[in-house]
Tab-separated table of C-alpha atoms and ligand atoms in Angstrom:
chain	number	residue	atom	x	y	z
A	12	MET	CA	-0.205	-4.184	16.731
A	13	SER	CA	2.350	-3.595	14.039
A	14	SER	CA	2.924	-0.479	12.258
A	15	TYR	CA	3.961	0.694	8.728
A	16	SER	CA	6.101	2.924	6.795
A	17	SER	CA	9.281	4.803	6.657
A	18	ASP	CA	9.403	8.152	8.545
A	19	ILE	CA	11.255	9.526	5.464
A	20	PHE	CA	8.766	11.009	3.011
A	21	HIS	CA	8.801	9.702	-0.461
A	22	GLU	CA	10.708	6.468	0.461
A	23	LEU	CA	9.178	3.093	-0.055
A	24	SER	CA	8.739	0.759	2.884
A	25	GLU	CA	7.399	-2.607	3.559
A	26	TYR	CA	3.849	-2.477	4.618
A	27	THR	CA	3.096	-4.647	7.594
A	28	ALA	CA	-0.627	-5.034	8.176
A	29	PRO	CA	-1.924	-4.693	11.658
A	30	SER	CA	-2.548	-8.141	13.258
A	31	TRP	CA	-6.409	-7.469	13.353
A	32	VAL	CA	-6.451	-7.444	9.576
A	33	GLY	CA	-6.092	-11.225	9.602
A	34	ASP	CA	-6.188	-12.856	6.329
A	35	LEU	CA	-7.805	-10.419	4.065
A	36	LYS	CA	-7.611	-11.657	0.526
A	37	ILE	CA	-5.763	-8.556	-0.761
A	38	LEU	CA	-2.809	-7.313	1.218
A	39	PRO	CA	-0.362	-4.556	-0.074
A	40	LYS	CA	3.293	-5.210	0.187
A	41	ARG	CA	4.686	-1.740	0.017
A	42	GLN	CA	3.658	1.877	0.910
A	43	VAL	CA	5.244	5.100	0.199
A	44	THR	CA	5.064	7.959	2.664
A	45	LEU	CA	3.154	10.939	1.132
A	46	ALA	CA	0.849	11.971	3.855
A	47	VAL	CA	1.548	14.203	6.926
A	48	LYS	CA	0.169	11.790	9.732
A	49	PRO	CA	-1.312	11.312	12.228
A	50	THR	CA	-3.957	14.015	11.272
A	51	PRO	CA	-4.997	15.981	14.272
A	52	ILE	CA	-8.620	15.853	15.928
A	53	HIS	CA	-10.218	18.520	17.878
A	54	ARG	CA	-13.532	19.801	18.945
A	55	TRP	CA	-15.516	21.393	16.303
A	56	ASN	CA	-18.066	23.928	17.702
A	57	ILE	CA	-20.568	24.016	14.806
A	58	THR	CA	-23.813	25.763	15.226
A	59	GLU	CA	-27.280	24.298	15.365
A	60	ILE	CA	-26.283	21.192	16.940
A	61	PRO	CA	-28.531	19.787	19.580
A	62	GLU	CA	-27.014	20.733	23.038
A	63	ASP	CA	-26.147	17.342	24.377
A	64	TYR	CA	-24.092	16.323	21.198
A	65	THR	CA	-20.381	16.894	21.006
A	66	ILE	CA	-18.842	17.022	17.469
A	67	TYR	CA	-15.076	16.397	16.896
A	68	ILE	CA	-13.230	16.873	13.618
A	69	LYS	CA	-10.381	14.625	12.287
A	70	ARG	CA	-8.386	16.950	9.832
A	71	ASP	CA	-7.667	14.777	6.894
A	72	ASP	CA	-7.753	18.032	4.998
A	73	LEU	CA	-4.370	18.419	6.589
A	74	THR	CA	-2.545	15.506	5.159
A	75	GLY	CA	-0.458	18.106	3.376
A	76	CYS	CA	-0.695	21.393	1.420
A	77	SER	CA	-0.781	21.109	-2.406
A	78	LEU	CA	-0.968	17.370	-1.563
A	79	SER	CA	-3.875	17.195	0.748
A	80	GLY	CA	-7.127	15.508	1.447
A	81	SER	CA	-8.291	11.735	1.769
A	82	LYS	CA	-6.858	10.855	-1.609
A	83	VAL	CA	-3.292	11.218	-0.286
A	84	ARG	CA	-3.619	8.152	2.062
A	85	LYS	CA	-4.831	6.030	-0.843
A	86	LEU	CA	-1.991	7.248	-3.073
A	87	GLU	CA	0.570	5.902	-0.603
A	88	PHE	CA	-0.569	2.324	-1.598
A	89	LEU	CA	-1.144	3.062	-5.228
A	90	LEU	CA	2.061	4.893	-6.176
A	91	ALA	CA	4.132	2.386	-4.132
A	92	ASP	CA	2.626	-0.282	-6.270
A	93	ALA	CA	3.594	1.637	-9.560
A	94	MET	CA	7.167	2.347	-8.242
A	95	VAL	CA	7.633	-1.349	-7.121
A	96	LYS	CA	6.518	-2.504	-10.742
A	97	GLY	CA	9.140	0.042	-12.235
A	98	TYR	CA	6.600	2.394	-14.103
A	99	LYS	CA	7.795	5.773	-14.983
A	100	SER	CA	4.518	7.503	-15.321
A	101	VAL	CA	0.769	7.174	-14.239
A	102	ILE	CA	-2.417	7.877	-15.726
A	103	THR	CA	-5.893	8.519	-14.117
A	104	GLY	CA	-8.906	10.765	-14.521
A	105	GLY	CA	-11.864	12.590	-13.197
A	106	THR	CA	-13.537	15.754	-13.787
A	107	THR	CA	-11.762	19.221	-14.015
A	108	GLN	CA	-12.461	19.718	-10.363
A	109	SER	CA	-11.157	16.285	-9.294
A	110	ASN	CA	-9.310	16.219	-5.879
A	111	HIS	CA	-7.852	12.700	-6.730
A	112	SER	CA	-6.432	13.929	-10.074
A	113	ARG	CA	-4.801	16.937	-8.747
A	114	ALA	CA	-3.395	14.857	-5.577
A	115	THR	CA	-2.232	12.209	-8.030
A	116	LEU	CA	-0.418	14.662	-10.406
A	117	VAL	CA	1.257	16.280	-7.250
A	118	ALA	CA	2.150	13.157	-5.619
A	119	ALA	CA	3.434	11.594	-8.901
A	120	ARG	CA	5.588	14.756	-9.590
A	121	GLN	CA	7.001	14.623	-6.054
A	122	LEU	CA	8.193	10.969	-6.687
A	123	GLY	CA	9.554	11.777	-10.028
A	124	LEU	CA	6.845	10.042	-12.168
A	125	ASP	CA	5.318	11.624	-15.044
A	126	CYS	CA	1.345	11.989	-15.018
A	127	HIS	CA	-1.310	11.904	-17.623
A	128	LEU	CA	-4.802	13.141	-16.926
A	129	VAL	CA	-8.069	12.516	-18.741
A	130	LEU	CA	-10.531	15.210	-17.454
A	131	ARG	CA	-14.244	15.716	-17.955
A	132	SER	CA	-15.214	19.507	-18.427
A	133	ARG	CA	-18.569	21.293	-18.258
A	134	GLU	CA	-16.998	24.226	-19.718
A	135	GLU	CA	-15.315	24.669	-23.084
A	136	ILE	CA	-11.687	25.391	-22.990
A	137	GLY	CA	-10.704	28.737	-24.129
A	138	GLU	CA	-8.552	31.674	-23.463
A	139	SER	CA	-10.456	32.730	-20.391
A	140	TYR	CA	-10.959	29.233	-19.120
A	141	SER	CA	-10.854	29.041	-15.507
A	142	THR	CA	-12.621	26.604	-13.503
A	143	SER	CA	-11.820	25.116	-9.972
A	144	GLY	CA	-8.602	25.596	-7.809
A	145	ASN	CA	-7.868	21.754	-8.684
A	146	PHE	CA	-7.756	22.466	-12.287
A	147	ILE	CA	-5.396	25.455	-12.201
A	148	MET	CA	-3.086	23.227	-9.954
A	149	MET	CA	-3.148	20.514	-12.441
A	150	GLU	CA	-2.643	22.693	-15.440
A	151	ALA	CA	0.354	24.299	-13.735
A	152	GLY	CA	1.848	20.886	-12.930
A	153	SER	CA	1.156	18.786	-16.022
A	154	PRO	CA	1.580	19.199	-19.697
A	155	ASN	CA	-0.508	15.951	-20.158
A	156	ILE	CA	-4.034	17.022	-19.709
A	157	TYR	CA	-6.833	15.629	-22.177
A	158	ILE	CA	-10.078	17.177	-21.819
A	159	LEU	CA	-13.360	15.387	-22.654
A	160	PRO	CA	-16.575	17.291	-22.783
A	161	TRP	CA	-19.304	16.600	-20.374
A	162	GLN	CA	-21.345	13.546	-20.938
A	163	PRO	CA	-23.048	11.235	-18.585
A	164	PHE	CA	-20.537	8.468	-18.842
A	165	THR	CA	-20.665	5.291	-16.858
A	166	THR	CA	-17.520	4.761	-14.785
A	167	GLU	CA	-16.651	1.867	-17.201
A	168	THR	CA	-17.032	3.925	-20.452
A	169	PHE	CA	-14.704	6.669	-18.792
A	170	GLU	CA	-12.274	4.210	-17.819
A	171	ASN	CA	-12.091	2.905	-21.441
A	172	TYR	CA	-11.084	6.355	-22.424
A	173	ILE	CA	-8.185	6.380	-20.011
A	174	LYS	CA	-7.246	2.872	-21.140
A	175	HIS	CA	-7.222	3.944	-24.804
A	176	LEU	CA	-4.944	6.901	-23.913
A	177	ALA	CA	-2.691	4.632	-21.957
A	178	LYS	CA	-2.450	2.208	-24.857
A	179	TYR	CA	-1.449	5.149	-27.157
A	180	ILE	CA	1.245	6.506	-24.805
A	181	GLY	CA	2.607	3.040	-24.610
A	182	GLU	CA	2.676	2.781	-28.379
A	183	THR	CA	4.275	6.130	-28.950
A	184	THR	CA	6.706	6.262	-26.162
A	185	LYS	CA	7.291	2.572	-25.457
A	186	SER	CA	6.425	3.057	-21.894
A	187	ILE	CA	2.993	2.227	-20.572
A	188	PRO	CA	1.797	4.492	-17.688
A	189	TYR	CA	0.483	2.768	-14.502
A	190	HIS	CA	-3.416	3.110	-14.623
A	191	ILE	CA	-4.992	4.426	-11.435
A	192	PRO	CA	-8.844	4.060	-11.650
A	193	CYS	CA	-10.794	7.420	-11.339
A	194	GLY	CA	-11.098	8.391	-7.642
A	195	GLY	CA	-8.232	6.070	-6.703
A	196	ASP	CA	-11.095	3.455	-6.707
A	197	ASN	CA	-9.618	-0.064	-5.915
A	198	GLU	CA	-8.828	-2.403	-3.156
A	199	LEU	CA	-5.087	-1.291	-2.844
A	200	ALA	CA	-6.387	2.295	-2.161
A	201	ILE	CA	-8.674	1.098	0.448
A	202	PHE	CA	-5.695	0.304	2.593
A	203	GLY	CA	-5.254	4.183	3.005
A	204	TYR	CA	-8.253	4.029	5.262
A	205	ILE	CA	-7.521	0.673	6.831
A	206	SER	CA	-4.334	2.126	7.951
A	207	ALA	CA	-6.082	5.191	8.899
A	208	TRP	CA	-8.159	3.084	11.345
A	209	GLU	CA	-4.905	1.916	12.859
A	210	GLU	CA	-4.141	5.734	13.383
A	211	LEU	CA	-7.486	6.090	14.863
A	212	MET	CA	-7.069	3.415	17.327
A	213	LYS	CA	-3.887	5.195	18.633
A	214	GLN	CA	-6.224	8.306	18.868
A	215	LYS	CA	-8.413	6.103	21.089
A	216	VAL	CA	-11.339	6.069	18.423
A	217	HIS	CA	-12.996	3.049	20.655
A	218	GLU	CA	-13.033	5.050	23.841
A	219	ARG	CA	-13.688	8.518	22.661
A	220	TYR	CA	-16.439	8.541	20.132
A	221	ASP	CA	-19.685	6.704	19.256
A	222	ASP	CA	-20.171	7.595	15.604
A	223	ILE	CA	-18.135	8.529	12.502
A	224	VAL	CA	-19.567	10.647	9.667
A	225	PHE	CA	-17.843	11.805	6.465
A	226	ALA	CA	-18.632	12.302	2.714
A	227	ASN	CA	-18.886	9.116	0.434
A	228	GLY	CA	-17.761	9.053	-3.148
A	229	THR	CA	-16.294	5.963	-4.504
A	230	SER	CA	-16.719	4.577	-0.992
A	231	GLY	CA	-13.034	3.917	-0.439
A	232	THR	CA	-12.961	5.778	2.599
A	233	ALA	CA	-16.010	4.009	3.926
A	234	ILE	CA	-14.814	0.543	3.128
A	235	GLY	CA	-11.393	1.007	4.890
A	236	LEU	CA	-12.913	2.644	7.961
A	237	GLY	CA	-15.674	-0.107	7.836
A	238	ILE	CA	-13.397	-2.874	7.685
A	239	GLY	CA	-11.216	-1.452	10.509
A	240	ASN	CA	-14.199	-1.078	12.833
A	241	TYR	CA	-15.636	-4.463	11.976
A	242	LEU	CA	-12.401	-6.245	12.377
A	243	THR	CA	-11.691	-4.548	15.715
A	244	GLY	CA	-14.998	-5.149	17.431
A	245	SER	CA	-17.469	-2.941	15.663
A	246	LYS	CA	-17.962	-0.529	18.417
A	247	LEU	CA	-18.656	2.663	16.474
A	248	LYS	CA	-21.525	3.416	14.147
A	249	ILE	CA	-20.345	4.481	10.702
A	250	HIS	CA	-22.441	6.837	8.626
A	251	PRO	CA	-20.980	7.618	5.081
A	252	VAL	CA	-23.027	10.633	3.557
A	253	LEU	CA	-23.735	10.129	-0.156
A	254	THR	CA	-22.566	12.893	-2.319
A	255	SER	CA	-23.278	11.205	-5.514
A	256	SER	CA	-24.959	8.153	-6.956
A	257	THR	CA	-27.662	6.094	-5.311
A	258	ILE	CA	-28.018	3.983	-2.110
A	259	GLU	CA	-28.552	0.784	-3.971
A	260	LEU	CA	-25.660	1.290	-6.377
A	261	VAL	CA	-23.281	2.219	-3.563
A	262	GLN	CA	-24.449	-0.816	-1.420
A	263	ASP	CA	-24.016	-3.171	-4.351
A	264	LYS	CA	-20.443	-1.953	-5.070
A	265	MET	CA	-19.487	-2.070	-1.425
A	266	ASP	CA	-20.811	-5.728	-1.053
A	267	LYS	CA	-18.823	-6.635	-4.191
A	268	THR	CA	-15.701	-5.175	-2.664
A	269	LEU	CA	-16.154	-6.729	0.787
A	270	CYS	CA	-16.431	-10.135	-0.941
A	271	ARG	CA	-13.235	-9.595	-2.947
A	272	PHE	CA	-11.553	-8.953	0.323
A	273	GLY	CA	-12.820	-12.331	1.357
A	274	LEU	CA	-15.101	-10.836	4.254
A	275	ASP	CA	-18.362	-12.514	5.175
A	276	VAL	CA	-20.186	-9.413	5.862
A	277	LYS	CA	-22.519	-7.035	4.063
A	278	SER	CA	-22.429	-3.220	3.846
A	279	LYS	CA	-25.713	-2.818	5.525
A	280	ASP	CA	-24.119	-4.484	8.602
A	281	LEU	CA	-21.090	-2.027	8.501
A	282	PHE	CA	-22.782	1.259	7.660
A	283	ASP	CA	-25.674	3.448	8.232
A	284	ILE	CA	-25.512	5.246	4.827
A	285	ILE	CA	-26.980	8.671	5.024
A	286	ASP	CA	-28.777	9.668	1.758
A	287	GLY	CA	-30.773	12.866	0.707
A	288	TYR	CA	-28.106	15.287	0.458
A	289	ILE	CA	-26.885	14.896	-2.924
A	290	GLY	CA	-28.957	17.960	-4.056
A	291	GLY	CA	-28.704	18.418	-7.826
A	292	GLY	CA	-25.972	15.649	-8.304
A	293	TYR	CA	-22.294	15.592	-8.308
A	294	ASN	CA	-20.613	18.943	-8.002
A	295	VAL	CA	-23.984	20.597	-8.252
A	296	TYR	CA	-24.724	22.989	-5.509
A	297	THR	CA	-26.948	25.903	-4.610
A	298	LYS	CA	-26.196	29.426	-3.750
A	299	GLU	CA	-27.688	28.639	-0.176
A	300	ASP	CA	-25.173	25.601	0.205
A	301	VAL	CA	-22.181	27.991	-0.418
A	302	ILE	CA	-23.769	30.552	2.134
A	303	ILE	CA	-24.238	27.797	4.794
A	304	ASN	CA	-20.475	26.668	4.232
A	305	GLN	CA	-19.296	30.341	4.519
A	306	SER	CA	-21.191	30.514	7.787
A	307	THR	CA	-19.297	27.474	8.864
A	308	ILE	CA	-15.952	29.118	7.997
A	309	ARG	CA	-16.774	32.336	9.780
A	310	THR	CA	-17.878	30.581	12.967
A	311	THR	CA	-15.142	27.740	13.172
A	312	GLY	CA	-12.461	28.530	10.593
A	313	ILE	CA	-13.055	25.194	8.809
A	314	TYR	CA	-13.591	25.354	4.939
A	315	CYS	CA	-16.046	22.967	3.614
A	316	ASP	CA	-16.286	22.445	-0.021
A	317	PRO	CA	-19.698	22.218	-1.675
A	318	VAL	CA	-18.986	19.031	-3.484
A	319	TYR	CA	-18.196	16.743	-0.690
A	320	VAL	CA	-17.564	17.981	2.855
A	321	GLY	CA	-20.396	20.508	2.712
A	322	LYS	CA	-22.893	18.012	1.798
A	323	ALA	CA	-21.680	15.673	4.483
A	324	LEU	CA	-21.976	18.274	7.039
A	325	LYS	CA	-25.352	19.201	5.912
A	326	GLY	CA	-26.379	15.652	6.315
A	327	LEU	CA	-24.900	15.410	9.767
A	328	LYS	CA	-26.701	18.605	11.077
A	329	THR	CA	-29.965	17.935	9.439
A	330	GLU	CA	-30.050	14.186	10.680
A	331	LEU	CA	-29.207	15.092	14.128
A	332	ARG	CA	-32.088	17.392	14.018
A	333	ILE	CA	-34.721	15.208	12.321
A	334	ASN	CA	-33.466	11.800	13.012
A	335	PRO	CA	-31.216	11.647	15.944
A	336	GLY	CA	-32.077	8.117	17.016
A	337	ARG	CA	-29.957	6.724	13.888
A	338	PHE	CA	-26.868	7.918	15.872
A	339	LYS	CA	-25.326	5.329	18.425
A	340	GLY	CA	-24.188	8.160	20.906
A	341	LYS	CA	-23.595	11.709	21.384
A	342	ARG	CA	-19.946	12.153	20.670
A	343	ILE	CA	-19.661	12.211	17.011
A	344	LEU	CA	-16.329	12.267	14.977
A	345	PHE	CA	-16.588	13.861	11.589
A	346	ILE	CA	-13.724	13.241	8.984
A	347	HIS	CA	-13.018	16.205	6.950
A	348	THR	CA	-11.796	14.541	3.879
A	349	GLY	CA	-10.244	17.696	2.050
A	350	GLY	CA	-11.468	19.224	-1.085
A	351	THR	CA	-10.541	22.821	0.013
A	352	PHE	CA	-9.172	23.657	-3.429
A	353	GLY	CA	-12.828	23.154	-4.723
A	354	MET	CA	-13.706	26.271	-2.911
A	355	MET	CA	-11.527	28.286	-5.274
A	356	GLU	CA	-13.972	28.494	-7.927
A	357	LYS	CA	-15.283	31.446	-9.833
A	358	ASP	CA	-18.856	30.668	-9.288
A	359	ILE	CA	-18.367	30.372	-5.373
A	360	ALA	CA	-16.395	33.397	-5.374
A	361	LYS	CA	-19.052	35.373	-7.045
A	362	ILE	CA	-21.687	33.971	-4.220
A	363	ILE	CA	-19.466	34.863	-1.438
A	364	HIS	CA	-18.527	38.358	-2.875
A	365	THR	CA	-22.185	39.253	-3.312
A	366	ASN	CA	-23.596	37.565	-0.159
A	367	GLU	CA	-25.860	40.560	1.193
A	368	SER	CA	-25.705	39.058	4.719
A	369	THR	CA	-21.891	39.415	5.146
A	370	LYS	CA	-20.841	43.047	3.794
A	371	ARG	CA	-17.233	42.372	4.674
A	372	ILE	CA	-15.486	44.553	2.078
A	373	LYS	CA	-15.614	48.104	2.916
A	374	GLN	CA	-13.717	50.943	1.358
A	375	TRP	CA	-11.458	52.459	3.839
A	376	CYS	CA	-12.222	56.052	2.874
A	377	ASP	CA	-16.099	55.478	3.355
A	378	VAL	CA	-15.443	54.360	6.943
A	379	PHE	CA	-12.520	56.811	7.864
A	380	PRO	CA	-12.952	59.668	5.569
A	381	THR	CA	-10.679	61.791	7.364
A	382	PHE	CA	-7.860	59.437	8.779
A	383	ILE	CA	-5.631	59.235	5.633
A	384	ASN	CA	-5.654	63.053	5.444
A	385	THR	CA	-4.808	63.628	9.304
A	386	GLU	CA	-2.128	61.013	9.165
A	387	SER	CA	-0.485	62.676	6.176
A	388	VAL	CA	-0.848	66.060	7.648
A	389	ASP	CA	0.928	64.741	10.897
A	390	CYS	CA	3.307	63.041	8.810
A	391	LEU	CA	4.198	66.381	6.964
A	392	ARG	CA	4.460	68.190	10.384
A	393	THR	CA	7.016	65.879	11.698
A	394	LYS	CA	9.322	66.291	8.880
B	16	PLP	C1	-12.711	15.861	-0.624
B	16	PLP	C2	-13.299	14.535	-0.790
B	16	PLP	N1	-13.870	14.034	0.183
B	16	PLP	C3	-14.645	12.783	0.078
B	16	PLP	C4	-14.532	11.941	-1.212
B	16	PLP	C5	-15.116	10.637	-1.224
B	16	PLP	O1	-14.217	9.681	-0.953
B	16	PLP	P1	-14.286	8.249	-1.328
B	16	PLP	O2	-14.096	8.339	-2.769
B	16	PLP	O3	-13.192	7.418	-0.574
B	16	PLP	O4	-15.656	7.671	-1.004
B	16	PLP	C6	-13.686	12.514	-2.332
B	16	PLP	C7	-13.444	11.923	-3.468
B	16	PLP	O5	-14.138	11.125	-4.084
B	16	PLP	C8	-13.087	13.902	-2.119
B	16	PLP	O6	-12.291	14.302	-3.092
């Protein structure tokens, strides 16, 4: 098995695919080290799990700090491509809460590239504008943000806005930015999770776990892990949990991507897609969802955002209860794909602050009405 990458962060290195990759039709040539790897795996003692199951968690939320989550693995290939081709800037987009856009901005800045972002917003921009933690980080780090009002765009329509801006920047600055599709959604990015499979093999994934569960958006994580599992013997059962879209659209997209890689296999042979936990749609969540995630934090110290990881966890817990037969075994590896900054949002703060079941904030003087006085009196006496 070959390996990849320079040990020195931000340096371009040759990417040598592991031998099991064989002759995939698409292979990157370069990688730039951005993520802290390998990410650790540990037991995750979440509540309400049937007794005979053991849950482990792979902490891809720990691929970095401001630069964190699953998207960083993908950017190692996308930004390497931009650098090799001599681009001075990148352009991408998403929503104002987009983890991908925040990670792209941070990584681009670290590599000395300029970054342009097209972001869709549900709120109007004004003086008191504040949305998610991701947006605050993007605004702090980039002067090049273009806000589009919220509309039910297709991916294609939204990409057209990004292309339009790229053309405009090219004409006005004579330097066209490198276009990264929304969510980092292309074949190069999928190598982030093909190489994560290599990392998982070093972490003995074949021996230690039966099933893998994680949040699914663009399906890049799923396809990378699915290809790794397939080409190394398909020993695990992989369950992407939908956080948006429909199962039909997701399968169709996955099948087309697998075909572009030259693989003669279908998504239904690679995945058991878990549906039914999207709730009101992408980035729509209820007060109850936030309170459940809060309880996970309080019992295990792991933060789950309500857009991605919280939905995947809800899917895992519920399916283990109502449909355990869909899992291959009893040792389940959950991949935490990040999104923690999505927790830092004013609506979530309000729900946590007013959660009656956890009256955490107490006024010191209500609990210890005399202590301060006593201490200050003591203090005065010793002088
Ligand atoms: C935190 C987080 N988890 C999961 C996903 C979904 O990953 P993928 O797009 O590879 O399916 C995303 C982004 O889309 C994300 O930001």
